[in-house]
PDB file of C-alpha atoms in Angstrom:
ATOM      1  CA  UNK C   1     -29.217 -25.368  42.795  1.00  0.00           C
ATOM      2  CA  UNK C   2     -30.548 -26.964  39.619  1.00  0.00           C
ATOM      3  CA  UNK C   3     -32.426 -30.197  40.111  1.00  0.00           C
ATOM      4  CA  UNK C   4     -30.223 -31.853  37.506  1.00  0.00           C
ATOM      5  CA  UNK C   5     -27.566 -32.357  40.177  1.00  0.00           C
ATOM      6  CA  UNK C   6     -29.728 -34.515  42.433  1.00  0.00           C
ATOM      7  CA  UNK C   7     -28.650 -37.722  40.609  1.00  0.00           C
ATOM      8  CA  UNK C   8     -25.019 -36.631  40.939  1.00  0.00           C
ATOM      9  CA  UNK C   9     -25.525 -36.052  44.651  1.00  0.00           C
ATOM     10  CA  UNK C  10     -27.167 -39.474  45.011  1.00  0.00           C
ATOM     11  CA  UNK C  11     -24.253 -41.007  43.116  1.00  0.00           C
ATOM     12  CA  UNK C  12     -21.728 -39.386  45.469  1.00  0.00           C
ATOM     13  CA  UNK C  13     -23.718 -40.460  48.538  1.00  0.00           C
ATOM     14  CA  UNK C  14     -23.937 -44.054  47.277  1.00  0.00           C
ATOM     15  CA  UNK C  15     -20.201 -44.074  46.531  1.00  0.00           C
ATOM     16  CA  UNK C  16     -19.284 -42.780  50.010  1.00  0.00           C
ATOM     17  CA  UNK C  17     -21.863 -45.037  51.653  1.00  0.00           C
ATOM     18  CA  UNK C  18     -20.547 -48.086  49.836  1.00  0.00           C
ATOM     19  CA  UNK C  19     -16.988 -47.377  50.962  1.00  0.00           C
ATOM     20  CA  UNK C  20     -18.012 -46.895  54.609  1.00  0.00           C
ATOM     21  CA  UNK C  21     -20.332 -49.921  54.508  1.00  0.00           C
ATOM     22  CA  UNK C  22     -17.565 -52.138  53.093  1.00  0.00           C
ATOM     23  CA  UNK C  23     -15.092 -50.987  55.733  1.00  0.00           C
ATOM     24  CA  UNK C  24     -17.562 -51.650  58.559  1.00  0.00           C
ATOM     25  CA  UNK C  25     -18.577 -55.086  57.252  1.00  0.00           C
ATOM     26  CA  UNK C  26     -14.994 -56.208  56.663  1.00  0.00           C
ATOM     27  CA  UNK C  27     -14.068 -54.864  60.098  1.00  0.00           C
ATOM     28  CA  UNK C  28     -16.809 -56.996  61.630  1.00  0.00           C
ATOM     29  CA  UNK C  29     -16.067 -60.290  59.894  1.00  0.00           C
ATOM     30  CA  UNK C  30     -12.259 -60.197  59.518  1.00  0.00           C
ATOM     31  CA  UNK C  31      -9.896 -62.083  61.766  1.00  0.00           C
ATOM     32  CA  UNK C  32      -6.940 -60.037  62.896  1.00  0.00           C
ATOM     33  CA  UNK C  33      -3.718 -61.984  62.954  1.00  0.00           C
ATOM     34  CA  UNK C  34      -0.864 -59.769  61.930  1.00  0.00           C
ATOM     35  CA  UNK C  35       2.434 -60.726  60.415  1.00  0.00           C
ATOM     36  CA  UNK C  36       5.137 -58.708  58.727  1.00  0.00           C
ATOM     37  CA  UNK C  37       4.312 -59.710  55.144  1.00  0.00           C
ATOM     38  CA  UNK C  38       0.762 -58.424  55.475  1.00  0.00           C
ATOM     39  CA  UNK C  39       1.989 -54.949  56.308  1.00  0.00           C
ATOM     40  CA  UNK C  40       4.074 -54.636  53.153  1.00  0.00           C
ATOM     41  CA  UNK C  41       2.627 -52.616  50.276  1.00  0.00           C
ATOM     42  CA  UNK C  42       2.838 -55.600  47.909  1.00  0.00           C
ATOM     43  CA  UNK C  43       2.427 -59.066  49.248  1.00  0.00           C
ATOM     44  CA  UNK C  44       3.528 -60.570  45.973  1.00  0.00           C
ATOM     45  CA  UNK C  45       5.796 -58.412  43.879  1.00  0.00           C
ATOM     46  CA  UNK C  46       9.090 -56.620  44.082  1.00  0.00           C
ATOM     47  CA  UNK C  47      10.105 -56.276  47.697  1.00  0.00           C
ATOM     48  CA  UNK C  48      10.610 -52.667  48.734  1.00  0.00           C
ATOM     49  CA  UNK C  49      14.191 -52.026  49.820  1.00  0.00           C
ATOM     50  CA  UNK C  50      13.899 -48.322  50.600  1.00  0.00           C
ATOM     51  CA  UNK C  51      11.318 -45.965  52.020  1.00  0.00           C
ATOM     52  CA  UNK C  52       8.652 -44.728  49.619  1.00  0.00           C
ATOM     53  CA  UNK C  53       9.503 -41.169  50.662  1.00  0.00           C
ATOM     54  CA  UNK C  54      12.817 -41.171  48.906  1.00  0.00           C
ATOM     55  CA  UNK C  55      13.800 -38.121  46.888  1.00  0.00           C
ATOM     56  CA  UNK C  56      12.593 -38.041  43.316  1.00  0.00           C
ATOM     57  CA  UNK C  57      14.502 -36.631  40.377  1.00  0.00           C
ATOM     58  CA  UNK C  58      13.897 -33.000  39.470  1.00  0.00           C
ATOM     59  CA  UNK C  59      12.867 -34.205  35.991  1.00  0.00           C
ATOM     60  CA  UNK C  60       9.492 -35.252  37.339  1.00  0.00           C
ATOM     61  CA  UNK C  61       8.924 -31.704  38.555  1.00  0.00           C
ATOM     62  CA  UNK C  62       9.843 -30.292  35.160  1.00  0.00           C
ATOM     63  CA  UNK C  63       7.513 -32.650  33.302  1.00  0.00           C
ATOM     64  CA  UNK C  64       4.673 -31.975  35.762  1.00  0.00           C
ATOM     65  CA  UNK C  65       5.171 -28.215  35.450  1.00  0.00           C
ATOM     66  CA  UNK C  66       5.150 -28.359  31.637  1.00  0.00           C
ATOM     67  CA  UNK C  67       2.046 -30.554  31.813  1.00  0.00           C
ATOM     68  CA  UNK C  68       0.193 -28.039  33.980  1.00  0.00           C
ATOM     69  CA  UNK C  69       1.160 -25.162  31.666  1.00  0.00           C
ATOM     70  CA  UNK C  70      -0.059 -26.911  28.530  1.00  0.00           C
ATOM     71  CA  UNK C  71      -3.103 -28.082  30.473  1.00  0.00           C
ATOM     72  CA  UNK C  72      -4.035 -24.474  31.202  1.00  0.00           C
ATOM     73  CA  UNK C  73      -3.349 -23.552  27.590  1.00  0.00           C
ATOM     74  CA  UNK C  74      -5.808 -26.207  26.460  1.00  0.00           C
ATOM     75  CA  UNK C  75      -8.384 -24.963  28.989  1.00  0.00           C
ATOM     76  CA  UNK C  76      -8.221 -21.541  27.361  1.00  0.00           C
ATOM     77  CA  UNK C  77      -8.982 -23.122  24.006  1.00  0.00           C
ATOM     78  CA  UNK C  78     -12.268 -24.755  25.094  1.00  0.00           C
ATOM     79  CA  UNK C  79     -14.374 -21.565  25.411  1.00  0.00           C
ATOM     80  CA  UNK C  80     -12.834 -20.312  22.178  1.00  0.00           C
ATOM     81  CA  UNK C  81     -13.626 -23.484  20.276  1.00  0.00           C
ATOM     82  CA  UNK C  82     -17.327 -23.520  21.196  1.00  0.00           C
ATOM     83  CA  UNK C  83     -17.923 -19.975  19.899  1.00  0.00           C
ATOM     84  CA  UNK C  84     -15.464 -19.967  17.015  1.00  0.00           C
ATOM     85  CA  UNK C  85     -18.220 -19.068  14.533  1.00  0.00           C
ATOM     86  CA  UNK C  86     -19.372 -16.004  16.491  1.00  0.00           C
ATOM     87  CA  UNK C  87     -15.844 -14.704  17.091  1.00  0.00           C
ATOM     88  CA  UNK C  88     -14.944 -15.249  13.424  1.00  0.00           C
ATOM     89  CA  UNK C  89     -11.572 -14.031  12.127  1.00  0.00           C
ATOM     90  CA  UNK C  90     -10.935 -11.776  15.126  1.00  0.00           C
ATOM     91  CA  UNK C  91     -11.072 -14.736  17.484  1.00  0.00           C
ATOM     92  CA  UNK C  92      -8.809 -16.778  15.243  1.00  0.00           C
ATOM     93  CA  UNK C  93      -6.114 -14.077  15.204  1.00  0.00           C
ATOM     94  CA  UNK C  94      -6.481 -13.668  18.948  1.00  0.00           C
ATOM     95  CA  UNK C  95      -5.941 -17.361  19.523  1.00  0.00           C
ATOM     96  CA  UNK C  96      -3.012 -17.442  17.084  1.00  0.00           C
ATOM     97  CA  UNK C  97      -1.276 -14.663  19.063  1.00  0.00           C
ATOM     98  CA  UNK C  98      -1.927 -16.610  22.268  1.00  0.00           C
ATOM     99  CA  UNK C  99      -0.583 -19.804  20.760  1.00  0.00           C
ATOM    100  CA  UNK C 100       2.427 -18.057  19.200  1.00  0.00           C
ATOM    101  CA  UNK C 101       3.590 -16.805  22.611  1.00  0.00           C
ATOM    102  CA  UNK C 102       3.238 -20.301  24.046  1.00  0.00           C
ATOM    103  CA  UNK C 103       4.947 -21.933  21.071  1.00  0.00           C
ATOM    104  CA  UNK C 104       7.926 -19.690  21.848  1.00  0.00           C
ATOM    105  CA  UNK C 105       8.037 -21.323  25.272  1.00  0.00           C
ATOM    106  CA  UNK C 106       7.605 -24.734  23.690  1.00  0.00           C
ATOM    107  CA  UNK C 107      10.554 -24.143  21.351  1.00  0.00           C
ATOM    108  CA  UNK C 108      12.612 -22.925  24.313  1.00  0.00           C
ATOM    109  CA  UNK C 109      11.724 -26.048  26.298  1.00  0.00           C
ATOM    110  CA  UNK C 110      12.550 -28.248  23.330  1.00  0.00           C
ATOM    111  CA  UNK C 111      15.908 -26.612  22.631  1.00  0.00           C
ATOM    112  CA  UNK C 112      16.873 -26.713  26.306  1.00  0.00           C
ATOM    113  CA  UNK C 113      16.191 -30.446  26.276  1.00  0.00           C
ATOM    114  CA  UNK C 114      13.476 -30.142  28.909  1.00  0.00           C
ATOM    115  CA  UNK C 115      11.391 -32.677  27.013  1.00  0.00           C
ATOM    116  CA  UNK C 116      14.174 -35.268  26.808  1.00  0.00           C
ATOM    117  CA  UNK C 117      14.241 -38.121  29.272  1.00  0.00           C
ATOM    118  CA  UNK C 118      17.902 -38.972  29.430  1.00  0.00           C
TER     119      UNK C 118
ATOM    120  CA  UNK I   1     -32.902 -22.378  51.500  1.00  0.00           C
ATOM    121  CA  UNK I   2     -31.240 -25.563  50.257  1.00  0.00           C
ATOM    122  CA  UNK I   3     -28.597 -23.429  48.582  1.00  0.00           C
ATOM    123  CA  UNK I   4     -27.828 -21.647  51.844  1.00  0.00           C
ATOM    124  CA  UNK I   5     -27.438 -24.922  53.745  1.00  0.00           C
ATOM    125  CA  UNK I   6     -25.239 -26.386  51.002  1.00  0.00           C
ATOM    126  CA  UNK I   7     -23.144 -23.219  50.848  1.00  0.00           C
ATOM    127  CA  UNK I   8     -22.459 -23.057  54.580  1.00  0.00           C
ATOM    128  CA  UNK I   9     -21.769 -26.786  54.800  1.00  0.00           C
ATOM    129  CA  UNK I  10     -19.276 -26.499  51.954  1.00  0.00           C
ATOM    130  CA  UNK I  11     -17.705 -23.381  53.435  1.00  0.00           C
ATOM    131  CA  UNK I  12     -17.208 -25.128  56.774  1.00  0.00           C
ATOM    132  CA  UNK I  13     -15.694 -28.115  54.943  1.00  0.00           C
ATOM    133  CA  UNK I  14     -13.356 -25.906  52.909  1.00  0.00           C
ATOM    134  CA  UNK I  15     -12.165 -23.992  55.962  1.00  0.00           C
ATOM    135  CA  UNK I  16     -11.728 -27.183  57.977  1.00  0.00           C
ATOM    136  CA  UNK I  17      -9.797 -28.889  55.195  1.00  0.00           C
ATOM    137  CA  UNK I  18      -7.666 -25.757  54.774  1.00  0.00           C
ATOM    138  CA  UNK I  19      -6.756 -25.884  58.460  1.00  0.00           C
ATOM    139  CA  UNK I  20      -6.032 -29.603  58.082  1.00  0.00           C
ATOM    140  CA  UNK I  21      -3.679 -28.855  55.167  1.00  0.00           C
ATOM    141  CA  UNK I  22      -1.449 -26.612  57.267  1.00  0.00           C
ATOM    142  CA  UNK I  23      -1.616 -28.554  60.523  1.00  0.00           C
ATOM    143  CA  UNK I  24      -1.038 -32.136  59.331  1.00  0.00           C
ATOM    144  CA  UNK I  25       2.514 -33.207  60.172  1.00  0.00           C
ATOM    145  CA  UNK I  26       2.686 -35.563  57.175  1.00  0.00           C
ATOM    146  CA  UNK I  27       3.215 -33.546  54.010  1.00  0.00           C
ATOM    147  CA  UNK I  28       1.636 -36.128  51.695  1.00  0.00           C
ATOM    148  CA  UNK I  29      -1.499 -36.200  53.865  1.00  0.00           C
ATOM    149  CA  UNK I  30      -1.562 -32.435  53.655  1.00  0.00           C
ATOM    150  CA  UNK I  31      -1.593 -32.639  49.843  1.00  0.00           C
ATOM    151  CA  UNK I  32      -4.453 -35.165  50.018  1.00  0.00           C
ATOM    152  CA  UNK I  33      -6.438 -32.763  52.213  1.00  0.00           C
ATOM    153  CA  UNK I  34      -5.766 -30.147  49.562  1.00  0.00           C
ATOM    154  CA  UNK I  35      -7.375 -32.394  46.920  1.00  0.00           C
ATOM    155  CA  UNK I  36     -10.514 -32.633  49.055  1.00  0.00           C
ATOM    156  CA  UNK I  37     -10.410 -28.865  49.507  1.00  0.00           C
ATOM    157  CA  UNK I  38     -10.246 -28.290  45.739  1.00  0.00           C
ATOM    158  CA  UNK I  39     -13.111 -30.717  45.148  1.00  0.00           C
ATOM    159  CA  UNK I  40     -15.287 -28.859  47.677  1.00  0.00           C
ATOM    160  CA  UNK I  41     -14.495 -25.585  45.915  1.00  0.00           C
ATOM    161  CA  UNK I  42     -15.591 -27.252  42.670  1.00  0.00           C
ATOM    162  CA  UNK I  43     -18.915 -28.123  44.279  1.00  0.00           C
ATOM    163  CA  UNK I  44     -19.329 -24.469  45.320  1.00  0.00           C
ATOM    164  CA  UNK I  45     -18.847 -23.522  41.658  1.00  0.00           C
ATOM    165  CA  UNK I  46     -21.584 -25.987  40.712  1.00  0.00           C
ATOM    166  CA  UNK I  47     -23.895 -24.432  43.305  1.00  0.00           C
ATOM    167  CA  UNK I  48     -23.165 -21.021  41.763  1.00  0.00           C
ATOM    168  CA  UNK I  49     -24.077 -22.510  38.363  1.00  0.00           C
ATOM    169  CA  UNK I  50     -20.559 -21.962  37.044  1.00  0.00           C
ATOM    170  CA  UNK I  51     -20.241 -25.460  35.636  1.00  0.00           C
ATOM    171  CA  UNK I  52     -17.297 -24.703  33.359  1.00  0.00           C
ATOM    172  CA  UNK I  53     -15.253 -23.381  36.279  1.00  0.00           C
ATOM    173  CA  UNK I  54     -16.215 -26.451  38.317  1.00  0.00           C
ATOM    174  CA  UNK I  55     -14.936 -28.826  35.633  1.00  0.00           C
ATOM    175  CA  UNK I  56     -11.748 -26.787  35.223  1.00  0.00           C
ATOM    176  CA  UNK I  57     -11.280 -26.747  38.991  1.00  0.00           C
ATOM    177  CA  UNK I  58     -11.375 -30.544  39.054  1.00  0.00           C
ATOM    178  CA  UNK I  59      -9.279 -31.024  35.893  1.00  0.00           C
ATOM    179  CA  UNK I  60      -6.564 -28.448  36.501  1.00  0.00           C
ATOM    180  CA  UNK I  61      -6.407 -28.019  40.265  1.00  0.00           C
ATOM    181  CA  UNK I  62      -7.448 -31.380  41.676  1.00  0.00           C
ATOM    182  CA  UNK I  63      -5.742 -33.135  38.757  1.00  0.00           C
ATOM    183  CA  UNK I  64      -2.705 -31.327  37.419  1.00  0.00           C
ATOM    184  CA  UNK I  65      -1.609 -28.942  40.131  1.00  0.00           C
ATOM    185  CA  UNK I  66      -1.892 -31.475  42.950  1.00  0.00           C
ATOM    186  CA  UNK I  67       0.342 -33.849  40.983  1.00  0.00           C
ATOM    187  CA  UNK I  68       2.831 -30.992  40.721  1.00  0.00           C
ATOM    188  CA  UNK I  69       2.587 -30.428  44.490  1.00  0.00           C
ATOM    189  CA  UNK I  70       3.213 -34.127  45.110  1.00  0.00           C
ATOM    190  CA  UNK I  71       6.310 -34.079  42.924  1.00  0.00           C
ATOM    191  CA  UNK I  72       7.596 -31.018  44.775  1.00  0.00           C
ATOM    192  CA  UNK I  73       6.925 -32.780  48.091  1.00  0.00           C
ATOM    193  CA  UNK I  74       8.852 -35.783  46.809  1.00  0.00           C
ATOM    194  CA  UNK I  75      11.711 -33.526  45.655  1.00  0.00           C
ATOM    195  CA  UNK I  76      12.537 -32.260  49.119  1.00  0.00           C
ATOM    196  CA  UNK I  77      14.164 -34.464  51.678  1.00  0.00           C
ATOM    197  CA  UNK I  78      11.448 -35.042  54.259  1.00  0.00           C
ATOM    198  CA  UNK I  79      13.551 -37.162  56.556  1.00  0.00           C
ATOM    199  CA  UNK I  80      15.867 -34.338  57.492  1.00  0.00           C
ATOM    200  CA  UNK I  81      14.705 -32.456  60.549  1.00  0.00           C
ATOM    201  CA  UNK I  82      13.796 -28.831  60.011  1.00  0.00           C
ATOM    202  CA  UNK I  83      16.676 -26.532  60.773  1.00  0.00           C
ATOM    203  CA  UNK I  84      16.610 -25.232  64.300  1.00  0.00           C
ATOM    204  CA  UNK I  85      16.860 -21.470  64.518  1.00  0.00           C
ATOM    205  CA  UNK I  86      17.820 -19.333  67.453  1.00  0.00           C
ATOM    206  CA  UNK I  87      14.593 -17.418  67.265  1.00  0.00           C
ATOM    207  CA  UNK I  88      11.665 -19.469  65.947  1.00  0.00           C
ATOM    208  CA  UNK I  89       9.550 -16.347  65.636  1.00  0.00           C
ATOM    209  CA  UNK I  90      12.022 -14.374  63.552  1.00  0.00           C
ATOM    210  CA  UNK I  91       9.643 -14.177  60.591  1.00  0.00           C
ATOM    211  CA  UNK I  92       6.461 -13.651  62.587  1.00  0.00           C
ATOM    212  CA  UNK I  93       6.348  -9.912  61.799  1.00  0.00           C
ATOM    213  CA  UNK I  94       6.738 -10.514  58.060  1.00  0.00           C
ATOM    214  CA  UNK I  95       4.126 -13.243  58.204  1.00  0.00           C
ATOM    215  CA  UNK I  96       1.753 -11.003  60.105  1.00  0.00           C
ATOM    216  CA  UNK I  97       2.228  -8.202  57.571  1.00  0.00           C
ATOM    217  CA  UNK I  98       1.624 -10.549  54.629  1.00  0.00           C
ATOM    218  CA  UNK I  99      -1.453 -12.087  56.248  1.00  0.00           C
ATOM    219  CA  UNK I 100      -2.758  -8.593  56.963  1.00  0.00           C
ATOM    220  CA  UNK I 101      -2.188  -7.582  53.348  1.00  0.00           C
ATOM    221  CA  UNK I 102      -4.138 -10.616  52.096  1.00  0.00           C
ATOM    222  CA  UNK I 103      -6.946  -9.877  54.564  1.00  0.00           C
ATOM    223  CA  UNK I 104      -7.094  -6.259  53.373  1.00  0.00           C
ATOM    224  CA  UNK I 105      -7.166  -7.395  49.763  1.00  0.00           C
ATOM    225  CA  UNK I 106     -10.018  -9.838  50.408  1.00  0.00           C
ATOM    226  CA  UNK I 107     -11.964  -7.214  52.351  1.00  0.00           C
ATOM    227  CA  UNK I 108     -11.382  -4.789  49.486  1.00  0.00           C
ATOM    228  CA  UNK I 109     -12.743  -7.279  46.972  1.00  0.00           C
ATOM    229  CA  UNK I 110     -15.847  -7.874  49.105  1.00  0.00           C
ATOM    230  CA  UNK I 111     -16.499  -4.143  49.587  1.00  0.00           C
ATOM    231  CA  UNK I 112     -15.874  -3.390  45.925  1.00  0.00           C
ATOM    232  CA  UNK I 113     -18.104  -6.147  44.636  1.00  0.00           C
ATOM    233  CA  UNK I 114     -20.909  -5.050  46.951  1.00  0.00           C
ATOM    234  CA  UNK I 115     -20.609  -1.361  46.129  1.00  0.00           C
ATOM    235  CA  UNK I 116     -20.619  -1.498  42.350  1.00  0.00           C
ATOM    236  CA  UNK I 117     -23.466  -2.381  40.010  1.00  0.00           C
ATOM    237  CA  UNK I 118     -24.354  -5.844  41.300  1.00  0.00           C
ATOM    238  CA  UNK I 119     -24.588  -7.598  38.000  1.00  0.00           C
ATOM    239  CA  UNK I 120     -22.393  -5.760  35.498  1.00  0.00           C
ATOM    240  CA  UNK I 121     -20.553  -8.852  34.209  1.00  0.00           C
ATOM    241  CA  UNK I 122     -23.779 -10.840  34.331  1.00  0.00           C
ATOM    242  CA  UNK I 123     -25.527  -8.194  32.246  1.00  0.00           C
ATOM    243  CA  UNK I 124     -22.623  -8.154  29.807  1.00  0.00           C
ATOM    244  CA  UNK I 125     -22.810 -11.914  29.492  1.00  0.00           C
ATOM    245  CA  UNK I 126     -26.573 -11.764  28.972  1.00  0.00           C
ATOM    246  CA  UNK I 127     -26.079  -9.160  26.218  1.00  0.00           C
ATOM    247  CA  UNK I 128     -23.642 -11.428  24.397  1.00  0.00           C
ATOM    248  CA  UNK I 129     -24.973 -13.112  21.248  1.00  0.00           C
ATOM    249  CA  UNK I 130     -24.322 -16.590  22.631  1.00  0.00           C
ATOM    250  CA  UNK I 131     -26.113 -18.786  25.128  1.00  0.00           C
ATOM    251  CA  UNK I 132     -24.742 -21.268  27.598  1.00  0.00           C
ATOM    252  CA  UNK I 133     -22.149 -21.323  30.330  1.00  0.00           C
ATOM    253  CA  UNK I 134     -18.963 -22.032  28.365  1.00  0.00           C
ATOM    254  CA  UNK I 135     -20.079 -19.876  25.448  1.00  0.00           C
ATOM    255  CA  UNK I 136     -20.658 -16.790  27.599  1.00  0.00           C
ATOM    256  CA  UNK I 137     -17.342 -17.195  29.398  1.00  0.00           C
ATOM    257  CA  UNK I 138     -15.697 -17.465  25.993  1.00  0.00           C
ATOM    258  CA  UNK I 139     -17.505 -14.414  24.668  1.00  0.00           C
ATOM    259  CA  UNK I 140     -16.450 -12.221  27.602  1.00  0.00           C
ATOM    260  CA  UNK I 141     -12.924 -13.604  27.641  1.00  0.00           C
ATOM    261  CA  UNK I 142     -12.269 -13.088  23.937  1.00  0.00           C
ATOM    262  CA  UNK I 143     -13.940  -9.683  23.558  1.00  0.00           C
ATOM    263  CA  UNK I 144     -14.059  -7.577  26.762  1.00  0.00           C
ATOM    264  CA  UNK I 145     -11.179  -9.284  28.527  1.00  0.00           C
ATOM    265  CA  UNK I 146      -8.924  -9.714  25.500  1.00  0.00           C
ATOM    266  CA  UNK I 147      -5.820  -8.114  27.039  1.00  0.00           C
ATOM    267  CA  UNK I 148      -5.875 -10.193  30.267  1.00  0.00           C
ATOM    268  CA  UNK I 149      -6.251 -13.267  28.090  1.00  0.00           C
ATOM    269  CA  UNK I 150      -3.172 -12.461  26.042  1.00  0.00           C
ATOM    270  CA  UNK I 151      -1.263 -11.475  29.179  1.00  0.00           C
ATOM    271  CA  UNK I 152      -2.128 -14.907  30.570  1.00  0.00           C
ATOM    272  CA  UNK I 153      -0.117 -16.470  27.760  1.00  0.00           C
ATOM    273  CA  UNK I 154       2.893 -14.334  28.736  1.00  0.00           C
ATOM    274  CA  UNK I 155       2.407 -15.469  32.325  1.00  0.00           C
ATOM    275  CA  UNK I 156       2.393 -19.101  31.191  1.00  0.00           C
ATOM    276  CA  UNK I 157       5.537 -18.459  29.130  1.00  0.00           C
ATOM    277  CA  UNK I 158       7.302 -16.963  32.162  1.00  0.00           C
ATOM    278  CA  UNK I 159       6.238 -19.943  34.274  1.00  0.00           C
ATOM    279  CA  UNK I 160       7.570 -22.356  31.664  1.00  0.00           C
ATOM    280  CA  UNK I 161      10.927 -20.595  31.288  1.00  0.00           C
ATOM    281  CA  UNK I 162      11.183 -20.224  35.057  1.00  0.00           C
ATOM    282  CA  UNK I 163      10.601 -23.931  35.653  1.00  0.00           C
ATOM    283  CA  UNK I 164      13.207 -24.881  33.048  1.00  0.00           C
ATOM    284  CA  UNK I 165      15.775 -22.449  34.439  1.00  0.00           C
ATOM    285  CA  UNK I 166      15.158 -23.741  37.974  1.00  0.00           C
ATOM    286  CA  UNK I 167      15.484 -27.378  36.942  1.00  0.00           C
ATOM    287  CA  UNK I 168      18.373 -27.002  34.485  1.00  0.00           C
ATOM    288  CA  UNK I 169      20.256 -24.284  36.399  1.00  0.00           C
ATOM    289  CA  UNK I 170      21.054 -22.359  33.218  1.00  0.00           C
ATOM    290  CA  UNK I 171      19.304 -19.807  31.041  1.00  0.00           C
TER     291      UNK I 171
END
């Protein structure tokens, strides 16, 4: 493994260590007197009236799915963008074909109203 | 030596987290275990010096796809008890067959990648006129693997249309 990752590893270790250290210290010094308000997700804020595990609208799924698809599309463009000069016109046409197929899907999503938030 | 230790530690973590994903009774916890699993896989990519894949693993899998999983978890009604069936093992044969097929496929990949020229893609990448991790992936993807790349866009299109049809219930 390249040595360049040793700082990253140290960073991760410090982050994990800090979290564990904080939990242990606060566990040692805290007083534990429970009441109902303390167990609520927000002590000051809108009071929850239903369970957090209620059912969500299917719209969220649709938006998340479209996000992932365009996310992947963008990922494909990164390696292309860094070597655009070497690939020249061939690469440009290639990417235009790729984008054209996805724009078809985009137009379909648009016309079906999948992007609207009614 | 260090690499070997890191690899086996990560592998044990990935397997353990994978088992945790399918055994946790709480579905949201299971998704959180999956995030940890994806992050460990990203670290394996870093160890293999595939930095681009590692970043993509974190961005797309640990970021985007897990959010999608969470929304799907939130879509289904978790409070309802699972339906009781007469025979709880009615799908065990199908499951066994599918698991066997996946095992065969994985074994096939291992055997194939050991038997062929060990570094054909590596050599191809080294012969490319560009240097660097992302650049070489790009070079291979947009020259040798042009057709799979374009097919990927069709796959994304199908996924998009499929999601819309599922959510809107009309074509």
